[in-house]
PDB file of C-alpha atoms in Angstrom:
ATOM      1  CA  MET B 129      -6.920 -99.480 -39.571  1.00 83.00           C
ATOM      2  CA  GLU B 130      -3.473 -97.923 -39.414  1.00 91.00           C
ATOM      3  CA  LEU B 131      -2.448 -94.722 -41.150  1.00 95.00           C
ATOM      4  CA  GLN B 132       1.100 -93.448 -41.454  1.00 97.00           C
ATOM      5  CA  LYS B 133       2.085 -89.773 -41.244  1.00 98.00           C
ATOM      6  CA  ILE B 134       4.221 -88.607 -44.140  1.00 97.00           C
ATOM      7  CA  THR B 135       6.601 -86.010 -42.714  1.00 94.00           C
ATOM      8  CA  CYS B 136       7.119 -83.750 -45.738  1.00 96.00           C
ATOM      9  CA  ASP B 137       5.038 -80.846 -47.046  1.00 98.00           C
ATOM     10  CA  PHE B 138       3.202 -81.201 -50.352  1.00 98.00           C
ATOM     11  CA  ASN B 139       2.097 -78.995 -53.212  1.00 98.00           C
ATOM     12  CA  ILE B 140      -0.870 -79.825 -55.446  1.00 98.00           C
ATOM     13  CA  CYS B 141      -0.417 -78.130 -58.788  1.00 98.00           C
ATOM     14  CA  LYS B 142      -0.967 -78.068 -62.513  1.00 97.00           C
ATOM     15  CA  VAL B 143       2.018 -78.114 -64.845  1.00 97.00           C
ATOM     16  CA  SER B 144       2.352 -77.168 -68.500  1.00 95.00           C
ATOM     17  CA  HIS B 145       4.397 -80.293 -69.339  1.00 94.00           C
ATOM     18  CA  ILE B 146       6.207 -83.131 -67.561  1.00 96.00           C
ATOM     19  CA  ASP B 147       9.753 -82.302 -68.710  1.00 95.00           C
ATOM     20  CA  GLN B 148      10.753 -80.593 -65.461  1.00 96.00           C
ATOM     21  CA  ILE B 149       9.218 -83.082 -63.014  1.00 97.00           C
ATOM     22  CA  ASP B 150      11.849 -84.914 -60.981  1.00 96.00           C
ATOM     23  CA  PHE B 151      10.629 -88.499 -61.039  1.00 97.00           C
ATOM     24  CA  THR B 152      13.571 -89.631 -58.898  1.00 97.00           C
ATOM     25  CA  GLN B 153      11.923 -88.156 -55.787  1.00 97.00           C
ATOM     26  CA  GLU B 154      10.128 -90.405 -53.292  1.00 95.00           C
ATOM     27  CA  PHE B 155       6.665 -88.869 -53.806  1.00 97.00           C
ATOM     28  CA  VAL B 156       5.497 -87.894 -57.281  1.00 97.00           C
ATOM     29  CA  PHE B 157       1.821 -88.350 -58.147  1.00 97.00           C
ATOM     30  CA  LEU B 158       0.974 -87.431 -61.742  1.00 97.00           C
ATOM     31  CA  SER B 159      -2.364 -87.416 -63.558  1.00 97.00           C
ATOM     32  CA  LYS B 160      -2.936 -86.419 -67.165  1.00 96.00           C
ATOM     33  CA  THR B 161      -6.228 -85.832 -68.949  1.00 96.00           C
ATOM     34  CA  SER B 162      -7.204 -84.015 -72.117  1.00 96.00           C
ATOM     35  CA  ASP B 163      -7.687 -80.894 -69.951  1.00 96.00           C
ATOM     36  CA  GLU B 164      -4.707 -80.845 -67.628  1.00 97.00           C
ATOM     37  CA  ILE B 165      -1.586 -82.359 -66.123  1.00 97.00           C
ATOM     38  CA  SER B 166      -1.911 -82.496 -62.337  1.00 98.00           C
ATOM     39  CA  LEU B 167       1.000 -83.076 -60.013  1.00 98.00           C
ATOM     40  CA  VAL B 168       1.273 -83.748 -56.301  1.00 98.00           C
ATOM     41  CA  CYS B 169       4.847 -83.499 -55.097  1.00 98.00           C
ATOM     42  CA  GLU B 170       6.935 -82.445 -52.145  1.00 98.00           C
ATOM     43  CA  THR B 171       6.805 -78.666 -51.943  1.00 97.00           C
ATOM     44  CA  LYS B 172      10.587 -78.405 -52.121  1.00 97.00           C
ATOM     45  CA  HIS B 173      10.553 -80.340 -55.416  1.00 97.00           C
ATOM     46  CA  THR B 174       7.863 -78.313 -57.199  1.00 97.00           C
ATOM     47  CA  PRO B 175       8.972 -77.792 -60.808  1.00 97.00           C
ATOM     48  CA  PRO B 176       9.239 -74.257 -62.188  1.00 95.00           C
ATOM     49  CA  ASN B 177       6.650 -74.758 -64.934  1.00 95.00           C
ATOM     50  CA  ILE B 178       3.529 -74.785 -62.749  1.00 96.00           C
ATOM     51  CA  THR B 179       0.465 -72.999 -64.090  1.00 97.00           C
ATOM     52  CA  LYS B 180      -1.583 -73.212 -60.869  1.00 97.00           C
ATOM     53  CA  SER B 181      -0.558 -74.169 -57.370  1.00 96.00           C
ATOM     54  CA  GLU B 182      -2.151 -75.069 -54.037  1.00 96.00           C
ATOM     55  CA  PRO B 183       0.704 -75.427 -51.521  1.00 97.00           C
ATOM     56  CA  GLY B 184       0.458 -76.287 -47.838  1.00 98.00           C
ATOM     57  CA  TRP B 185      -0.631 -79.919 -47.641  1.00 98.00           C
ATOM     58  CA  LYS B 186       0.366 -82.778 -45.308  1.00 98.00           C
ATOM     59  CA  ALA B 187      -0.348 -86.458 -45.942  1.00 98.00           C
ATOM     60  CA  LEU B 188      -1.438 -89.698 -44.350  1.00 98.00           C
ATOM     61  CA  LYS B 189      -0.827 -93.037 -46.043  1.00 95.00           C
ATOM     62  CA  VAL B 190      -3.123 -96.010 -45.513  1.00 92.00           C
ATOM     63  CA  SER B 191      -0.695 -98.649 -44.228  1.00 80.00           C
ATOM     64  CA  GLY B 192      -0.347-101.925 -46.046  1.00 66.00           C
ATOM     65  CA  VAL B 193      -1.492-103.069 -49.451  1.00 59.00           C
ATOM     66  CA  LEU B 194      -5.224-102.679 -50.030  1.00 58.00           C
ATOM     67  CA  ASP B 195      -7.194-105.290 -51.911  1.00 60.00           C
ATOM     68  CA  PHE B 196      -9.232-103.868 -54.792  1.00 58.00           C
ATOM     69  CA  GLY B 197     -12.304-105.543 -53.299  1.00 65.00           C
ATOM     70  CA  MET B 198     -12.130-103.475 -50.097  1.00 58.00           C
ATOM     71  CA  ILE B 199     -15.101-101.155 -49.905  1.00 58.00           C
ATOM     72  CA  GLY B 200     -15.450 -97.871 -48.060  1.00 59.00           C
ATOM     73  CA  VAL B 201     -11.876 -97.244 -46.893  1.00 80.00           C
ATOM     74  CA  ILE B 202     -11.762 -93.661 -48.181  1.00 87.00           C
ATOM     75  CA  ALA B 203     -15.501 -93.139 -47.646  1.00 88.00           C
ATOM     76  CA  LYS B 204     -15.177 -93.761 -43.898  1.00 93.00           C
ATOM     77  CA  ILE B 205     -12.154 -91.512 -43.521  1.00 96.00           C
ATOM     78  CA  SER B 206     -13.591 -88.721 -45.663  1.00 95.00           C
ATOM     79  CA  ASN B 207     -16.923 -88.892 -43.801  1.00 96.00           C
ATOM     80  CA  LEU B 208     -15.240 -88.443 -40.429  1.00 97.00           C
ATOM     81  CA  LEU B 209     -13.120 -85.557 -41.679  1.00 98.00           C
ATOM     82  CA  ALA B 210     -16.059 -83.909 -43.474  1.00 97.00           C
ATOM     83  CA  LYS B 211     -18.070 -83.955 -40.234  1.00 97.00           C
ATOM     84  CA  ALA B 212     -15.134 -82.110 -38.630  1.00 98.00           C
ATOM     85  CA  GLU B 213     -15.190 -79.628 -41.556  1.00 98.00           C
ATOM     86  CA  ILE B 214     -11.804 -80.755 -42.855  1.00 98.00           C
ATOM     87  CA  SER B 215     -11.429 -80.995 -46.614  1.00 95.00           C
ATOM     88  CA  ILE B 216      -9.197 -83.620 -48.176  1.00 97.00           C
ATOM     89  CA  PHE B 217      -7.502 -84.467 -51.449  1.00 97.00           C
ATOM     90  CA  VAL B 218      -7.023 -88.177 -52.126  1.00 96.00           C
ATOM     91  CA  VAL B 219      -4.568 -89.979 -54.376  1.00 96.00           C
ATOM     92  CA  SER B 220      -4.893 -93.700 -54.933  1.00 93.00           C
ATOM     93  CA  THR B 221      -2.067 -95.876 -56.137  1.00 92.00           C
ATOM     94  CA  TYR B 222      -2.106 -99.533 -57.109  1.00 92.00           C
ATOM     95  CA  ASN B 223      -1.205-100.533 -53.531  1.00 87.00           C
ATOM     96  CA  THR B 224      -2.837 -97.974 -51.264  1.00 91.00           C
ATOM     97  CA  ASP B 225      -4.362 -94.539 -50.716  1.00 93.00           C
ATOM     98  CA  TYR B 226      -2.894 -91.220 -49.622  1.00 96.00           C
ATOM     99  CA  ILE B 227      -5.073 -88.649 -47.854  1.00 97.00           C
ATOM    100  CA  PHE B 228      -3.902 -85.046 -48.074  1.00 98.00           C
ATOM    101  CA  LEU B 229      -5.095 -82.456 -45.547  1.00 98.00           C
ATOM    102  CA  LYS B 230      -4.283 -78.762 -45.449  1.00 98.00           C
ATOM    103  CA  ALA B 231      -1.374 -78.239 -43.047  1.00 98.00           C
ATOM    104  CA  GLU B 232      -3.462 -76.041 -40.736  1.00 98.00           C
ATOM    105  CA  ASP B 233      -6.051 -78.858 -40.374  1.00 98.00           C
ATOM    106  CA  PHE B 234      -3.614 -81.759 -40.156  1.00 98.00           C
ATOM    107  CA  ASN B 235      -3.341 -82.125 -36.366  1.00 98.00           C
ATOM    108  CA  LYS B 236      -7.096 -81.725 -35.913  1.00 98.00           C
ATOM    109  CA  GLY B 237      -7.680 -84.350 -38.615  1.00 98.00           C
ATOM    110  CA  VAL B 238      -5.273 -86.771 -36.972  1.00 98.00           C
ATOM    111  CA  GLN B 239      -7.071 -86.320 -33.641  1.00 98.00           C
ATOM    112  CA  VAL B 240     -10.477 -86.925 -35.261  1.00 98.00           C
ATOM    113  CA  LEU B 241      -9.228 -90.158 -36.801  1.00 97.00           C
ATOM    114  CA  ILE B 242      -7.577 -91.359 -33.574  1.00 97.00           C
ATOM    115  CA  HIS B 243     -10.773 -90.584 -31.643  1.00 97.00           C
ATOM    116  CA  ASN B 244     -12.629 -92.818 -34.135  1.00 96.00           C
ATOM    117  CA  GLY B 245     -10.351 -95.832 -33.749  1.00 95.00           C
ATOM    118  CA  TYR B 246      -7.643 -95.258 -36.343  1.00 95.00           C
ATOM    119  CA  VAL B 247      -4.036 -95.878 -35.375  1.00 96.00           C
ATOM    120  CA  ILE B 248      -1.679 -93.169 -36.606  1.00 97.00           C
ATOM    121  CA  ALA B 249       1.983 -94.096 -36.835  1.00 93.00           C
TER     122      ALA B 249
END
């Protein structure tokens, strides 16, 4: 399986409302529940109305469009990274999955995945 490095830095945060989120940017992942509004965005595009923030993330994208019937894509990746003591944050879209790793663990995580047969572009 091929994964693609995303070159920008990311922030995972909570926001008080969506008014100040710049949806014109390339990467904007938004989730809303009755308890919170969560946002994953490029660090340089973090809106001013954050209530909590966890900066310092890098990302890998699973290349291609994944069929909803595919089983274990994230489980295999997360298992390998967990064994290497690397935590992840995952965002799934309709087409694919994005795996976020803390910046200080990113290169180690990439090496673990390459060593286990993943192609990283």
